[in-house]
PDB file of C-alpha atoms in Angstrom:
ATOM      1  CA  UNK A  13      87.737  94.566 287.169  1.00  0.00           C
ATOM      2  CA  UNK A  14      91.506  95.060 287.374  1.00  0.00           C
ATOM      3  CA  UNK A  15      92.059  91.792 289.257  1.00  0.00           C
ATOM      4  CA  UNK A  16      89.574  89.736 287.258  1.00  0.00           C
ATOM      5  CA  UNK A  17      91.131  90.251 283.775  1.00  0.00           C
ATOM      6  CA  UNK A  18      94.504  88.591 284.610  1.00  0.00           C
ATOM      7  CA  UNK A  19      92.672  85.632 286.179  1.00  0.00           C
ATOM      8  CA  UNK A  20      90.365  85.287 283.229  1.00  0.00           C
ATOM      9  CA  UNK A  21      93.322  85.453 280.861  1.00  0.00           C
ATOM     10  CA  UNK A  22      95.185  82.792 282.845  1.00  0.00           C
ATOM     11  CA  UNK A  23      92.149  80.542 282.797  1.00  0.00           C
ATOM     12  CA  UNK A  24      91.788  80.860 279.013  1.00  0.00           C
ATOM     13  CA  UNK A  25      95.508  80.193 278.507  1.00  0.00           C
ATOM     14  CA  UNK A  26      95.365  77.132 280.707  1.00  0.00           C
ATOM     15  CA  UNK A  27      92.282  75.810 278.893  1.00  0.00           C
ATOM     16  CA  UNK A  28      94.044  76.204 275.466  1.00  0.00           C
ATOM     17  CA  UNK A  29      97.191  74.543 276.793  1.00  0.00           C
ATOM     18  CA  UNK A  30      95.169  71.539 278.008  1.00  0.00           C
ATOM     19  CA  UNK A  31      93.360  71.190 274.683  1.00  0.00           C
ATOM     20  CA  UNK A  32      96.682  71.216 272.789  1.00  0.00           C
ATOM     21  CA  UNK A  33      98.294  68.634 275.140  1.00  0.00           C
ATOM     22  CA  UNK A  34      95.461  66.139 274.994  1.00  0.00           C
ATOM     23  CA  UNK A  35      93.960  66.303 271.514  1.00  0.00           C
ATOM     24  CA  UNK A  36      90.745  64.457 270.840  1.00  0.00           C
ATOM     25  CA  UNK A  37      89.976  62.657 267.606  1.00  0.00           C
ATOM     26  CA  UNK A  38      86.637  64.513 267.543  1.00  0.00           C
ATOM     27  CA  UNK A  39      87.707  68.082 268.235  1.00  0.00           C
ATOM     28  CA  UNK A  40      88.379  70.880 265.819  1.00  0.00           C
ATOM     29  CA  UNK A  41      88.911  74.667 266.060  1.00  0.00           C
ATOM     30  CA  UNK A  42      88.154  76.315 262.717  1.00  0.00           C
ATOM     31  CA  UNK A  43      89.503  79.771 261.966  1.00  0.00           C
ATOM     32  CA  UNK A  44      88.317  82.055 259.191  1.00  0.00           C
ATOM     33  CA  UNK A  45      91.038  84.472 258.039  1.00  0.00           C
ATOM     34  CA  UNK A  46      91.185  87.526 255.837  1.00  0.00           C
ATOM     35  CA  UNK A  47      93.672  87.133 253.101  1.00  0.00           C
ATOM     36  CA  UNK A  48      95.359  89.991 251.287  1.00  0.00           C
ATOM     37  CA  UNK A  49      96.993  90.198 247.880  1.00  0.00           C
ATOM     38  CA  UNK A  50      99.242  93.046 249.086  1.00  0.00           C
ATOM     39  CA  UNK A  51     101.208  90.718 251.381  1.00  0.00           C
ATOM     40  CA  UNK A  52      99.701  91.997 254.605  1.00  0.00           C
ATOM     41  CA  UNK A  53      99.637  89.457 257.381  1.00  0.00           C
ATOM     42  CA  UNK A  54      96.536  87.306 257.741  1.00  0.00           C
ATOM     43  CA  UNK A  55      93.879  88.636 260.057  1.00  0.00           C
ATOM     44  CA  UNK A  56      91.568  86.401 262.068  1.00  0.00           C
ATOM     45  CA  UNK A  57      87.961  87.133 261.099  1.00  0.00           C
ATOM     46  CA  UNK A  58      86.200  84.420 263.119  1.00  0.00           C
ATOM     47  CA  UNK A  59      86.519  81.094 264.977  1.00  0.00           C
ATOM     48  CA  UNK A  60      84.406  78.187 266.081  1.00  0.00           C
ATOM     49  CA  UNK A  61      85.055  75.052 268.054  1.00  0.00           C
ATOM     50  CA  UNK A  62      83.412  71.648 267.780  1.00  0.00           C
ATOM     51  CA  UNK A  63      84.010  68.663 269.930  1.00  0.00           C
ATOM     52  CA  UNK A  64      82.510  65.772 271.792  1.00  0.00           C
ATOM     53  CA  UNK A  65      80.738  66.716 275.013  1.00  0.00           C
ATOM     54  CA  UNK A  66      79.666  64.352 277.753  1.00  0.00           C
ATOM     55  CA  UNK A  67      76.389  65.194 279.465  1.00  0.00           C
ATOM     56  CA  UNK A  68      75.114  63.151 282.371  1.00  0.00           C
ATOM     57  CA  UNK A  69      71.896  61.585 281.060  1.00  0.00           C
ATOM     58  CA  UNK A  70      72.680  62.832 277.542  1.00  0.00           C
ATOM     59  CA  UNK A  71      70.807  65.503 275.700  1.00  0.00           C
ATOM     60  CA  UNK A  72      67.862  63.151 275.367  1.00  0.00           C
ATOM     61  CA  UNK A  73      67.212  59.443 275.318  1.00  0.00           C
ATOM     62  CA  UNK A  74      66.539  59.491 271.558  1.00  0.00           C
ATOM     63  CA  UNK A  75      69.828  61.217 270.585  1.00  0.00           C
ATOM     64  CA  UNK A  76      72.413  59.160 268.751  1.00  0.00           C
ATOM     65  CA  UNK A  77      75.803  58.818 270.339  1.00  0.00           C
ATOM     66  CA  UNK A  78      79.227  59.007 268.724  1.00  0.00           C
ATOM     67  CA  UNK A  79      80.322  55.983 270.767  1.00  0.00           C
ATOM     68  CA  UNK A  80      78.525  52.677 270.179  1.00  0.00           C
ATOM     69  CA  UNK A  81      77.903  52.453 273.938  1.00  0.00           C
ATOM     70  CA  UNK A  82      74.357  53.671 274.697  1.00  0.00           C
ATOM     71  CA  UNK A  83      75.548  54.861 278.108  1.00  0.00           C
ATOM     72  CA  UNK A  84      78.263  57.158 276.807  1.00  0.00           C
ATOM     73  CA  UNK A  85      75.930  60.149 276.150  1.00  0.00           C
ATOM     74  CA  UNK A  86      78.489  61.860 273.979  1.00  0.00           C
ATOM     75  CA  UNK A  87      77.329  64.305 271.316  1.00  0.00           C
ATOM     76  CA  UNK A  88      79.041  66.769 269.024  1.00  0.00           C
ATOM     77  CA  UNK A  89      78.729  70.229 270.391  1.00  0.00           C
ATOM     78  CA  UNK A  90      79.545  73.581 268.767  1.00  0.00           C
ATOM     79  CA  UNK A  91      80.940  76.274 270.989  1.00  0.00           C
ATOM     80  CA  UNK A  92      82.729  79.626 270.969  1.00  0.00           C
ATOM     81  CA  UNK A  93      81.479  80.845 267.593  1.00  0.00           C
ATOM     82  CA  UNK A  94      82.815  84.356 267.300  1.00  0.00           C
ATOM     83  CA  UNK A  95      83.220  86.778 264.384  1.00  0.00           C
ATOM     84  CA  UNK A  96      85.063  90.040 264.758  1.00  0.00           C
ATOM     85  CA  UNK A  97      82.672  92.992 264.517  1.00  0.00           C
ATOM     86  CA  UNK A  98      84.082  94.422 261.278  1.00  0.00           C
ATOM     87  CA  UNK A  99      83.600  91.083 259.527  1.00  0.00           C
ATOM     88  CA  UNK A 100      80.009  90.434 260.627  1.00  0.00           C
ATOM     89  CA  UNK A 101      77.059  90.220 258.136  1.00  0.00           C
ATOM     90  CA  UNK A 102      79.428  88.786 255.459  1.00  0.00           C
ATOM     91  CA  UNK A 103      78.498  85.099 255.822  1.00  0.00           C
ATOM     92  CA  UNK A 104      81.515  84.111 257.910  1.00  0.00           C
ATOM     93  CA  UNK A 105      79.554  82.596 260.796  1.00  0.00           C
ATOM     94  CA  UNK A 106      77.401  80.639 258.338  1.00  0.00           C
ATOM     95  CA  UNK A 107      80.489  79.358 256.527  1.00  0.00           C
ATOM     96  CA  UNK A 108      82.102  78.278 259.808  1.00  0.00           C
ATOM     97  CA  UNK A 109      78.933  76.447 260.880  1.00  0.00           C
ATOM     98  CA  UNK A 110      78.554  74.698 257.523  1.00  0.00           C
ATOM     99  CA  UNK A 111      82.220  73.569 257.749  1.00  0.00           C
ATOM    100  CA  UNK A 112      81.419  72.102 261.180  1.00  0.00           C
ATOM    101  CA  UNK A 113      78.392  70.327 259.730  1.00  0.00           C
ATOM    102  CA  UNK A 114      80.487  68.807 256.893  1.00  0.00           C
ATOM    103  CA  UNK A 115      83.131  67.640 259.355  1.00  0.00           C
ATOM    104  CA  UNK A 116      80.456  66.102 261.636  1.00  0.00           C
ATOM    105  CA  UNK A 117      79.126  64.114 258.697  1.00  0.00           C
ATOM    106  CA  UNK A 118      82.624  62.905 257.846  1.00  0.00           C
ATOM    107  CA  UNK A 119      82.946  61.737 261.465  1.00  0.00           C
ATOM    108  CA  UNK A 120      79.635  59.890 261.150  1.00  0.00           C
ATOM    109  CA  UNK A 121      77.698  62.134 263.522  1.00  0.00           C
ATOM    110  CA  UNK A 122      74.189  62.950 262.358  1.00  0.00           C
ATOM    111  CA  UNK A 123      73.376  65.583 265.062  1.00  0.00           C
ATOM    112  CA  UNK A 124      74.967  68.809 266.281  1.00  0.00           C
ATOM    113  CA  UNK A 125      74.150  70.786 269.410  1.00  0.00           C
ATOM    114  CA  UNK A 126      74.897  74.313 270.586  1.00  0.00           C
ATOM    115  CA  UNK A 127      73.761  76.746 273.232  1.00  0.00           C
ATOM    116  CA  UNK A 128      72.636  80.330 272.659  1.00  0.00           C
ATOM    117  CA  UNK A 129      71.348  82.864 275.154  1.00  0.00           C
ATOM    118  CA  UNK A 130      67.682  83.613 274.728  1.00  0.00           C
ATOM    119  CA  UNK A 131      68.394  87.388 274.443  1.00  0.00           C
ATOM    120  CA  UNK A 132      70.939  86.953 271.609  1.00  0.00           C
ATOM    121  CA  UNK A 133      68.395  87.515 268.889  1.00  0.00           C
ATOM    122  CA  UNK A 134      70.887  87.982 266.078  1.00  0.00           C
ATOM    123  CA  UNK A 135      72.615  84.631 266.797  1.00  0.00           C
ATOM    124  CA  UNK A 136      69.236  82.863 267.172  1.00  0.00           C
ATOM    125  CA  UNK A 137      68.099  84.139 263.777  1.00  0.00           C
ATOM    126  CA  UNK A 138      71.324  82.831 262.245  1.00  0.00           C
ATOM    127  CA  UNK A 139      70.940  79.395 263.810  1.00  0.00           C
ATOM    128  CA  UNK A 140      67.243  79.065 262.933  1.00  0.00           C
ATOM    129  CA  UNK A 141      67.947  80.144 259.368  1.00  0.00           C
ATOM    130  CA  UNK A 142      70.569  77.419 259.081  1.00  0.00           C
ATOM    131  CA  UNK A 143      68.163  74.766 260.334  1.00  0.00           C
ATOM    132  CA  UNK A 144      68.929  74.549 264.048  1.00  0.00           C
ATOM    133  CA  UNK A 145      65.889  73.952 266.245  1.00  0.00           C
ATOM    134  CA  UNK A 146      65.103  74.272 269.924  1.00  0.00           C
ATOM    135  CA  UNK A 147      65.842  71.080 271.853  1.00  0.00           C
ATOM    136  CA  UNK A 148      65.286  72.421 275.339  1.00  0.00           C
ATOM    137  CA  UNK A 149      65.557  75.484 277.536  1.00  0.00           C
ATOM    138  CA  UNK A 150      68.212  75.227 280.276  1.00  0.00           C
ATOM    139  CA  UNK A 151      66.964  77.015 283.347  1.00  0.00           C
ATOM    140  CA  UNK A 152      68.738  77.707 286.612  1.00  0.00           C
ATOM    141  CA  UNK A 153      68.006  79.557 289.807  1.00  0.00           C
ATOM    142  CA  UNK A 154      70.645  82.108 288.799  1.00  0.00           C
ATOM    143  CA  UNK A 155      68.501  83.089 285.831  1.00  0.00           C
ATOM    144  CA  UNK A 156      65.565  83.850 288.118  1.00  0.00           C
ATOM    145  CA  UNK A 157      67.480  85.407 291.009  1.00  0.00           C
ATOM    146  CA  UNK A 158      69.745  87.633 288.929  1.00  0.00           C
ATOM    147  CA  UNK A 159      67.470  88.205 285.932  1.00  0.00           C
ATOM    148  CA  UNK A 160      69.967  86.472 283.633  1.00  0.00           C
ATOM    149  CA  UNK A 161      68.918  85.153 280.195  1.00  0.00           C
ATOM    150  CA  UNK A 162      68.278  81.397 279.936  1.00  0.00           C
ATOM    151  CA  UNK A 163      70.363  79.227 277.695  1.00  0.00           C
ATOM    152  CA  UNK A 164      68.620  77.541 274.761  1.00  0.00           C
ATOM    153  CA  UNK A 165      69.992  74.230 273.628  1.00  0.00           C
ATOM    154  CA  UNK A 166      69.576  73.982 269.856  1.00  0.00           C
ATOM    155  CA  UNK A 167      70.156  70.934 267.681  1.00  0.00           C
ATOM    156  CA  UNK A 168      70.352  70.153 264.005  1.00  0.00           C
ATOM    157  CA  UNK A 169      69.845  66.818 262.286  1.00  0.00           C
ATOM    158  CA  UNK A 170      72.331  66.660 259.475  1.00  0.00           C
ATOM    159  CA  UNK A 171      71.571  65.247 256.041  1.00  0.00           C
ATOM    160  CA  UNK A 172      74.235  63.785 253.840  1.00  0.00           C
ATOM    161  CA  UNK A 173      72.750  65.612 250.831  1.00  0.00           C
ATOM    162  CA  UNK A 174      73.081  69.340 250.320  1.00  0.00           C
ATOM    163  CA  UNK A 175      69.769  71.237 250.612  1.00  0.00           C
ATOM    164  CA  UNK A 176      69.722  72.191 246.880  1.00  0.00           C
ATOM    165  CA  UNK A 177      69.935  68.478 245.843  1.00  0.00           C
ATOM    166  CA  UNK A 178      67.128  67.490 248.228  1.00  0.00           C
ATOM    167  CA  UNK A 179      64.938  70.290 246.853  1.00  0.00           C
ATOM    168  CA  UNK A 180      65.554  69.131 243.289  1.00  0.00           C
ATOM    169  CA  UNK A 181      64.639  65.565 244.187  1.00  0.00           C
ATOM    170  CA  UNK A 182      61.424  66.745 245.873  1.00  0.00           C
ATOM    171  CA  UNK A 183      60.493  68.725 242.763  1.00  0.00           C
ATOM    172  CA  UNK A 184      61.057  65.632 240.578  1.00  0.00           C
ATOM    173  CA  UNK A 185      58.725  63.571 242.751  1.00  0.00           C
ATOM    174  CA  UNK A 186      55.836  66.045 242.339  1.00  0.00           C
TER     175      UNK A 186
END
């Protein structure tokens, strides 16, 4: 493990450097911070990234694309959602995801995608509670050979109206 950590760290640093050098108009990294009235420095509580991902063949033939070209197969994808252990169960992950959803709507993107491991039950509960649904199960030989969990691709169709407003309208129709 001693040799792997420096290589992993170098890879992460290089990835961040490349993202900063070539910014995309549809990429954002959101950071939730703890603020303090006593003047203590800000502490990072959680982060999430959202950006355009290209997938050969797209996520599905019925998905809408950010680009007007039907062959582009670009969709908004959420990745690297992380909340520090001491800040969990306080709504930070939900707030970060909702911020991504609002930004996606501002960008004119009606769908969001993300992956979650099938054995990450806590994250799956969070995503399902926020309206994400299973799009497909990504399977590989590694999963079977090495007993690794499969990756679940989840999606969410975004509505321009907040859920409370939609519920009020539905009540009025009844």
